[in-house]
mmCIF file of C-alpha atoms in Angstrom:
data_model
loop_
_atom_site.group_PDB
_atom_site.id
_atom_site.type_symbol
_atom_site.label_atom_id
_atom_site.label_comp_id
_atom_site.label_asym_id
_atom_site.label_seq_id
_atom_site.Cartn_x
_atom_site.Cartn_y
_atom_site.Cartn_z
ATOM 1 C CA UNK A 147 101.331 117.618 -73.327
ATOM 2 C CA UNK A 148 104.495 118.959 -74.967
ATOM 3 C CA UNK A 149 106.712 120.939 -72.577
ATOM 4 C CA UNK A 150 107.959 123.867 -74.664
ATOM 5 C CA UNK A 151 109.420 126.313 -72.113
ATOM 6 C CA UNK A 152 110.761 126.398 -68.551
ATOM 7 C CA UNK A 153 111.878 129.526 -66.685
ATOM 8 C CA UNK A 154 112.925 129.512 -63.041
ATOM 9 C CA UNK A 155 111.220 132.210 -60.971
ATOM 10 C CA UNK A 156 111.147 132.785 -57.203
ATOM 11 C CA UNK A 157 112.371 129.248 -56.524
ATOM 12 C CA UNK A 158 109.685 127.653 -58.689
ATOM 13 C CA UNK A 159 109.174 127.107 -62.410
ATOM 14 C CA UNK A 160 107.143 128.938 -65.015
ATOM 15 C CA UNK A 161 106.362 126.323 -67.666
ATOM 16 C CA UNK A 162 104.611 126.497 -71.010
ATOM 17 C CA UNK A 163 102.910 123.572 -72.694
ATOM 18 C CA UNK A 164 101.261 122.734 -75.988
ATOM 19 C CA UNK A 165 98.678 120.012 -76.492
ATOM 20 C CA UNK A 166 95.952 118.913 -78.873
ATOM 21 C CA UNK A 167 92.643 119.989 -77.386
ATOM 22 C CA UNK A 168 89.612 117.794 -77.902
ATOM 23 C CA UNK A 169 87.278 120.560 -76.748
ATOM 24 C CA UNK A 170 88.660 123.156 -79.179
ATOM 25 C CA UNK A 171 89.810 120.728 -81.907
ATOM 26 C CA UNK A 172 93.150 122.489 -82.346
ATOM 27 C CA UNK A 173 96.532 122.852 -80.688
ATOM 28 C CA UNK A 174 96.309 124.935 -77.512
ATOM 29 C CA UNK A 175 99.086 126.595 -75.526
ATOM 30 C CA UNK A 176 98.966 127.340 -71.801
ATOM 31 C CA UNK A 177 101.322 128.275 -68.975
ATOM 32 C CA UNK A 178 101.647 126.910 -65.442
ATOM 33 C CA UNK A 179 103.650 128.368 -62.591
ATOM 34 C CA UNK A 180 104.677 125.731 -60.043
ATOM 35 C CA UNK A 181 105.828 127.187 -56.712
ATOM 36 C CA UNK A 182 108.793 125.757 -54.768
ATOM 37 C CA UNK A 183 106.401 123.710 -52.619
ATOM 38 C CA UNK A 184 105.405 121.694 -55.692
ATOM 39 C CA UNK A 185 108.790 119.975 -55.583
ATOM 40 C CA UNK A 186 107.702 118.218 -52.368
ATOM 41 C CA UNK A 187 103.923 117.831 -52.682
ATOM 42 C CA UNK A 188 100.913 118.538 -54.823
ATOM 43 C CA UNK A 189 99.633 122.105 -54.509
ATOM 44 C CA UNK A 190 96.254 123.771 -55.171
ATOM 45 C CA UNK A 191 95.811 125.929 -58.243
ATOM 46 C CA UNK A 192 94.400 129.319 -59.120
ATOM 47 C CA UNK A 193 93.169 129.515 -62.715
ATOM 48 C CA UNK A 194 93.654 132.880 -64.401
ATOM 49 C CA UNK A 195 91.452 133.844 -67.384
ATOM 50 C CA UNK A 196 92.763 136.723 -69.491
ATOM 51 C CA UNK A 197 90.874 139.389 -71.414
ATOM 52 C CA UNK A 198 90.268 140.392 -75.024
ATOM 53 C CA UNK A 199 93.318 140.264 -77.356
ATOM 54 C CA UNK A 200 95.453 138.476 -74.721
ATOM 55 C CA UNK A 201 97.271 135.152 -74.677
ATOM 56 C CA UNK A 202 98.718 133.358 -71.660
ATOM 57 C CA UNK A 203 101.769 135.605 -71.999
ATOM 58 C CA UNK A 204 100.160 138.852 -70.811
ATOM 59 C CA UNK A 205 99.435 137.741 -67.275
ATOM 60 C CA UNK A 206 102.614 135.780 -66.676
ATOM 61 C CA UNK A 207 104.810 138.713 -67.811
ATOM 62 C CA UNK A 208 102.899 141.749 -66.510
ATOM 63 C CA UNK A 209 100.990 140.836 -63.341
ATOM 64 C CA UNK A 210 103.830 139.973 -60.969
ATOM 65 C CA UNK A 211 101.761 137.085 -59.635
ATOM 66 C CA UNK A 212 104.501 134.465 -59.442
ATOM 67 C CA UNK A 213 106.200 136.071 -56.424
ATOM 68 C CA UNK A 214 102.973 135.826 -54.418
ATOM 69 C CA UNK A 215 102.184 132.327 -55.687
ATOM 70 C CA UNK A 216 105.629 131.149 -54.578
ATOM 71 C CA UNK A 217 105.102 132.521 -51.071
ATOM 72 C CA UNK A 218 101.571 131.114 -50.788
ATOM 73 C CA UNK A 219 102.293 127.687 -52.274
ATOM 74 C CA UNK A 220 99.874 128.110 -55.174
ATOM 75 C CA UNK A 221 100.129 126.908 -58.749
ATOM 76 C CA UNK A 222 98.945 129.341 -61.430
ATOM 77 C CA UNK A 223 97.242 127.819 -64.471
ATOM 78 C CA UNK A 224 97.025 130.303 -67.346
ATOM 79 C CA UNK A 225 95.142 129.245 -70.500
ATOM 80 C CA UNK A 226 94.868 131.134 -73.766
ATOM 81 C CA UNK A 227 91.766 133.222 -74.447
ATOM 82 C CA UNK A 228 90.590 131.347 -77.545
ATOM 83 C CA UNK A 229 91.452 128.582 -79.979
ATOM 84 C CA UNK A 230 94.216 129.452 -82.435
ATOM 85 C CA UNK A 231 95.528 128.289 -85.792
ATOM 86 C CA UNK A 232 95.071 128.624 -89.524
ATOM 87 C CA UNK A 233 92.069 126.286 -89.447
ATOM 88 C CA UNK A 234 90.309 128.262 -86.695
ATOM 89 C CA UNK A 235 87.752 130.878 -87.838
ATOM 90 C CA UNK A 236 88.689 134.489 -87.218
ATOM 91 C CA UNK A 237 87.742 138.056 -88.112
ATOM 92 C CA UNK A 238 91.183 139.659 -88.491
ATOM 93 C CA UNK A 239 89.847 143.196 -88.762
ATOM 94 C CA UNK A 240 88.111 142.900 -85.356
ATOM 95 C CA UNK A 241 89.798 142.561 -81.987
ATOM 96 C CA UNK A 242 86.522 141.722 -80.212
ATOM 97 C CA UNK A 243 85.472 138.632 -82.196
ATOM 98 C CA UNK A 244 87.329 135.480 -83.169
ATOM 99 C CA UNK A 245 90.854 134.570 -82.127
ATOM 100 C CA UNK A 246 91.711 136.350 -78.901
ATOM 101 C CA UNK A 247 88.013 136.792 -78.092
ATOM 102 C CA UNK A 248 86.700 133.349 -77.179
ATOM 103 C CA UNK A 249 84.519 134.773 -74.370
ATOM 104 C CA UNK A 250 84.691 131.447 -72.500
ATOM 105 C CA UNK A 251 81.503 130.091 -74.080
ATOM 106 C CA UNK A 252 80.678 126.913 -75.984
ATOM 107 C CA UNK A 253 79.725 128.225 -79.416
ATOM 108 C CA UNK A 254 76.717 126.673 -81.148
ATOM 109 C CA UNK A 255 76.748 128.558 -84.455
ATOM 110 C CA UNK A 256 78.669 128.018 -87.688
ATOM 111 C CA UNK A 257 81.565 128.524 -88.325
ATOM 112 C CA UNK A 258 82.471 128.875 -84.637
ATOM 113 C CA UNK A 259 80.972 125.758 -83.058
ATOM 114 C CA UNK A 260 83.727 123.345 -84.070
ATOM 115 C CA UNK A 261 86.536 125.172 -82.267
ATOM 116 C CA UNK A 262 85.137 127.813 -79.909
ATOM 117 C CA UNK A 263 84.370 125.672 -76.874
ATOM 118 C CA UNK A 264 86.386 127.557 -74.290
ATOM 119 C CA UNK A 265 83.913 126.900 -71.469
ATOM 120 C CA UNK A 266 84.450 123.144 -71.692
ATOM 121 C CA UNK A 267 88.173 123.678 -72.161
ATOM 122 C CA UNK A 268 88.576 125.816 -69.035
ATOM 123 C CA UNK A 269 86.217 123.944 -66.716
ATOM 124 C CA UNK A 270 86.858 120.336 -67.775
ATOM 125 C CA UNK A 271 89.649 119.553 -70.214
ATOM 126 C CA UNK A 272 92.439 121.760 -68.883
ATOM 127 C CA UNK A 273 91.971 120.913 -65.167
ATOM 128 C CA UNK A 274 91.879 117.198 -65.968
ATOM 129 C CA UNK A 275 95.067 117.546 -68.020
ATOM 130 C CA UNK A 276 97.137 119.460 -65.471
ATOM 131 C CA UNK A 277 95.895 117.478 -62.477
ATOM 132 C CA UNK A 278 96.831 114.200 -64.199
ATOM 133 C CA UNK A 279 100.289 115.318 -65.323
ATOM 134 C CA UNK A 280 101.554 117.928 -62.835
ATOM 135 C CA UNK A 281 101.833 118.132 -59.019
ATOM 136 C CA UNK A 282 98.491 119.955 -58.771
ATOM 137 C CA UNK A 283 95.551 118.918 -56.588
ATOM 138 C CA UNK A 284 91.862 119.030 -57.414
ATOM 139 C CA UNK A 285 91.460 122.096 -55.170
ATOM 140 C CA UNK A 286 90.860 125.006 -57.561
ATOM 141 C CA UNK A 287 90.069 128.702 -57.433
ATOM 142 C CA UNK A 288 89.430 130.955 -60.407
ATOM 143 C CA UNK A 289 89.966 134.605 -61.268
ATOM 144 C CA UNK A 290 90.417 136.778 -64.329
ATOM 145 C CA UNK A 291 90.331 140.193 -65.954
ATOM 146 C CA UNK A 292 87.732 141.891 -68.172
ATOM 147 C CA UNK A 293 86.484 139.189 -70.587
ATOM 148 C CA UNK A 294 88.370 136.761 -68.343
ATOM 149 C CA UNK A 295 86.660 138.203 -65.286
ATOM 150 C CA UNK A 296 83.369 137.418 -67.003
ATOM 151 C CA UNK A 297 84.705 133.904 -67.622
ATOM 152 C CA UNK A 298 85.704 133.414 -63.993
ATOM 153 C CA UNK A 299 82.298 134.554 -62.741
ATOM 154 C CA UNK A 300 80.252 132.349 -65.052
ATOM 155 C CA UNK A 301 82.420 129.269 -64.453
ATOM 156 C CA UNK A 302 82.031 129.587 -60.680
ATOM 157 C CA UNK A 303 78.344 130.532 -60.792
ATOM 158 C CA UNK A 304 77.449 127.664 -63.104
ATOM 159 C CA UNK A 305 79.634 125.050 -61.413
ATOM 160 C CA UNK A 306 80.342 126.150 -57.832
ATOM 161 C CA UNK A 307 81.356 122.621 -56.843
ATOM 162 C CA UNK A 308 84.429 122.901 -59.088
ATOM 163 C CA UNK A 309 85.914 125.984 -57.408
ATOM 164 C CA UNK A 310 86.719 126.883 -53.808
ATOM 165 C CA UNK A 311 86.638 130.637 -54.499
ATOM 166 C CA UNK A 312 86.238 133.190 -57.293
ATOM 167 C CA UNK A 313 87.376 136.755 -57.880
ATOM 168 C CA UNK A 314 87.670 139.151 -60.803
ATOM 169 C CA UNK A 315 89.337 142.353 -61.972
ATOM 170 C CA UNK A 316 87.073 144.735 -63.912
ATOM 171 C CA UNK A 317 84.882 141.910 -65.229
ATOM 172 C CA UNK A 318 82.286 142.206 -67.976
ATOM 173 C CA UNK A 319 79.471 141.639 -65.494
ATOM 174 C CA UNK A 320 76.467 141.840 -67.819
ATOM 175 C CA UNK A 321 77.613 140.926 -71.358
ATOM 176 C CA UNK A 322 74.049 140.783 -72.668
ATOM 177 C CA UNK A 323 73.893 144.546 -72.064
ATOM 178 C CA UNK A 324 77.183 145.616 -73.680
ATOM 179 C CA UNK A 325 78.589 145.820 -77.196
ATOM 180 C CA UNK A 326 81.403 143.339 -76.643
ATOM 181 C CA UNK A 327 79.084 140.695 -75.263
ATOM 182 C CA UNK A 328 76.260 141.254 -77.717
ATOM 183 C CA UNK A 329 78.602 141.012 -80.715
ATOM 184 C CA UNK A 330 80.231 137.777 -79.574
ATOM 185 C CA UNK A 331 77.099 136.156 -78.180
ATOM 186 C CA UNK A 332 75.135 136.725 -81.382
ATOM 187 C CA UNK A 333 77.971 135.259 -83.472
ATOM 188 C CA UNK A 334 78.802 132.326 -81.197
ATOM 189 C CA UNK A 335 75.359 131.504 -79.738
ATOM 190 C CA UNK A 336 72.849 132.811 -82.295
ATOM 191 C CA UNK A 337 70.226 135.572 -82.204
ATOM 192 C CA UNK A 338 67.973 134.083 -79.493
ATOM 193 C CA UNK A 339 68.875 136.072 -76.369
ATOM 194 C CA UNK A 340 67.526 133.345 -74.092
ATOM 195 C CA UNK A 341 70.451 131.215 -75.259
ATOM 196 C CA UNK A 342 72.815 133.849 -73.866
ATOM 197 C CA UNK A 343 71.523 133.807 -70.289
ATOM 198 C CA UNK A 344 73.761 130.999 -69.016
ATOM 199 C CA UNK A 345 76.861 133.026 -69.939
ATOM 200 C CA UNK A 346 75.842 136.256 -68.194
ATOM 201 C CA UNK A 347 76.704 136.680 -64.499
ATOM 202 C CA UNK A 348 73.892 139.135 -63.777
ATOM 203 C CA UNK A 349 71.304 136.872 -65.385
ATOM 204 C CA UNK A 350 72.662 133.748 -63.702
ATOM 205 C CA UNK A 351 72.213 135.363 -60.293
ATOM 206 C CA UNK A 352 68.794 136.669 -61.318
ATOM 207 C CA UNK A 353 67.821 133.130 -62.332
ATOM 208 C CA UNK A 354 68.785 131.714 -58.931
ATOM 209 C CA UNK A 355 72.459 130.711 -59.041
ATOM 210 C CA UNK A 356 73.813 129.293 -55.786
ATOM 211 C CA UNK A 357 74.992 132.081 -53.500
ATOM 212 C CA UNK A 358 78.798 132.018 -53.460
ATOM 213 C CA UNK A 359 81.066 134.887 -52.329
ATOM 214 C CA UNK A 360 82.222 137.144 -55.167
ATOM 215 C CA UNK A 361 85.284 139.386 -54.812
ATOM 216 C CA UNK A 362 85.639 142.079 -57.485
ATOM 217 C CA UNK A 363 88.037 144.991 -57.865
ATOM 218 C CA UNK A 364 86.994 147.787 -60.226
ATOM 219 C CA UNK A 365 88.980 150.923 -61.045
ATOM 220 C CA UNK A 366 87.089 154.211 -61.097
ATOM 221 C CA UNK A 367 89.181 155.519 -64.037
ATOM 222 C CA UNK A 368 88.538 152.434 -66.182
ATOM 223 C CA UNK A 369 87.913 153.583 -69.744
ATOM 224 C CA UNK A 370 85.480 150.710 -70.345
ATOM 225 C CA UNK A 371 83.507 151.106 -67.131
ATOM 226 C CA UNK A 372 80.463 152.972 -68.410
ATOM 227 C CA UNK A 373 79.831 151.165 -71.705
ATOM 228 C CA UNK A 374 81.121 147.603 -71.327
ATOM 229 C CA UNK A 375 81.537 146.379 -67.741
ATOM 230 C CA UNK A 376 78.258 147.164 -65.886
ATOM 231 C CA UNK A 377 79.331 146.411 -62.291
ATOM 232 C CA UNK A 378 76.380 148.482 -61.041
ATOM 233 C CA UNK A 379 74.002 145.944 -62.606
ATOM 234 C CA UNK A 380 75.759 143.158 -60.726
ATOM 235 C CA UNK A 381 75.672 145.200 -57.528
ATOM 236 C CA UNK A 382 71.916 145.759 -57.862
ATOM 237 C CA UNK A 383 71.017 142.127 -58.520
ATOM 238 C CA UNK A 384 73.259 140.913 -55.706
ATOM 239 C CA UNK A 385 71.603 143.328 -53.288
ATOM 240 C CA UNK A 386 68.147 142.234 -54.442
ATOM 241 C CA UNK A 387 68.995 138.536 -54.081
ATOM 242 C CA UNK A 388 71.040 138.886 -50.874
ATOM 243 C CA UNK A 389 73.982 137.494 -52.830
ATOM 244 C CA UNK A 390 77.418 137.843 -51.144
ATOM 245 C CA UNK A 391 79.319 140.407 -53.225
ATOM 246 C CA UNK A 392 82.407 142.366 -52.206
ATOM 247 C CA UNK A 393 82.840 145.068 -54.867
ATOM 248 C CA UNK A 394 85.892 147.213 -54.130
ATOM 249 C CA UNK A 395 86.044 150.509 -56.025
ATOM 250 C CA UNK A 396 89.703 151.411 -56.519
ATOM 251 C CA UNK A 397 90.094 155.160 -56.916
ATOM 252 C CA UNK A 398 91.831 156.365 -60.116
ATOM 253 C CA UNK A 399 92.850 152.901 -61.346
ATOM 254 C CA UNK A 400 92.301 152.063 -65.015
ATOM 255 C CA UNK A 401 91.760 148.815 -66.972
ATOM 256 C CA UNK A 402 95.426 147.966 -67.454
ATOM 257 C CA UNK A 403 97.859 145.485 -65.936
ATOM 258 C CA UNK A 404 99.129 148.285 -63.688
ATOM 259 C CA UNK A 405 95.777 147.906 -61.907
ATOM 260 C CA UNK A 406 96.022 144.105 -61.839
ATOM 261 C CA UNK A 407 99.610 144.114 -60.568
ATOM 262 C CA UNK A 408 98.619 146.417 -57.699
ATOM 263 C CA UNK A 409 95.994 144.068 -56.279
ATOM 264 C CA UNK A 410 96.932 140.581 -57.529
ATOM 265 C CA UNK A 411 98.707 139.766 -54.263
ATOM 266 C CA UNK A 412 95.526 140.442 -52.290
ATOM 267 C CA UNK A 413 93.484 138.255 -54.628
ATOM 268 C CA UNK A 414 95.925 135.359 -54.419
ATOM 269 C CA UNK A 415 96.015 135.636 -50.616
ATOM 270 C CA UNK A 416 92.208 135.564 -50.608
ATOM 271 C CA UNK A 417 92.188 132.388 -52.699
ATOM 272 C CA UNK A 418 94.937 130.783 -50.608
ATOM 273 C CA UNK A 419 92.871 131.352 -47.450
ATOM 274 C CA UNK A 420 89.804 129.753 -49.038
ATOM 275 C CA UNK A 421 91.795 126.781 -50.302
ATOM 276 C CA UNK A 422 93.465 126.381 -46.909
ATOM 277 C CA UNK A 423 90.139 126.549 -45.046
ATOM 278 C CA UNK A 424 88.692 123.811 -47.202
ATOM 279 C CA UNK A 425 91.726 121.559 -46.836
ATOM 280 C CA UNK A 426 91.704 122.031 -43.042
ATOM 281 C CA UNK A 427 87.998 121.173 -42.848
ATOM 282 C CA UNK A 428 88.428 118.087 -45.014
ATOM 283 C CA UNK A 429 91.362 116.891 -42.879
ATOM 284 C CA UNK A 430 89.406 117.444 -39.660
ATOM 285 C CA UNK A 431 86.392 115.455 -40.886
ATOM 286 C CA UNK A 432 88.328 112.617 -42.533
ATOM 287 C CA UNK A 433 87.982 109.322 -40.614
ATOM 288 C CA UNK A 434 91.116 108.280 -38.751
ATOM 289 C CA UNK A 435 93.249 105.624 -40.430
ATOM 290 C CA UNK A 436 92.919 102.126 -39.005
#
């Protein structure tokens, strides 16, 4: 882990790191905000997954999340959206495939399979790295936007034991049914649609994923709502399966970081409550020291 940047914000530190990723077989860059409380004790973390074309820089500059994280005592862990580098396959003429569009899957198809293993990176490698080297506990929550909202949902649905809570902003809820998802899934996972199911939130719930609370904010003026995001499909399957979904329709909000910045404080407070509840329960049930 090479520490390449440190900026003081709201009494804590916004840090950027570079490391050689085994999962993605390339150098990866990520950011971590450590709140003031991290100077005295380890703190829980909220993982933020960004959307198409983004890096870790978009969220940390535009969302205004650090102020809330400082007040709540939360670390923010902000990975990149895909592997990067001259040796990493890309389609420069497309924004929705290749670098910047990792889709948080483990690719199985050539030439993508060697590097595009963002699912393993986000769920396993990155948490192990930051928890071993920074004052961050194993208590994690996850959230994200658009493609990153899709990532947050599938990570939590597939591995609910890893996360205490999950939320999303305008997520791609049913990627098997939209152009963005179909294009990337066919390239990364191959033409057999059954191989796509484990990376689709709607299908995971349909197939019997463990019922965990989902919090989603969706703007009604989102330019990608009708063709790409499909929250209505998620709403229908959750209703059919009695799956706990809170889908908040936010009138006149679009797909931008203006939307995210408006509601990020509520999402972080939601995650802080869930992390606090779990820690309180664990403390109450822990045997007394002898």
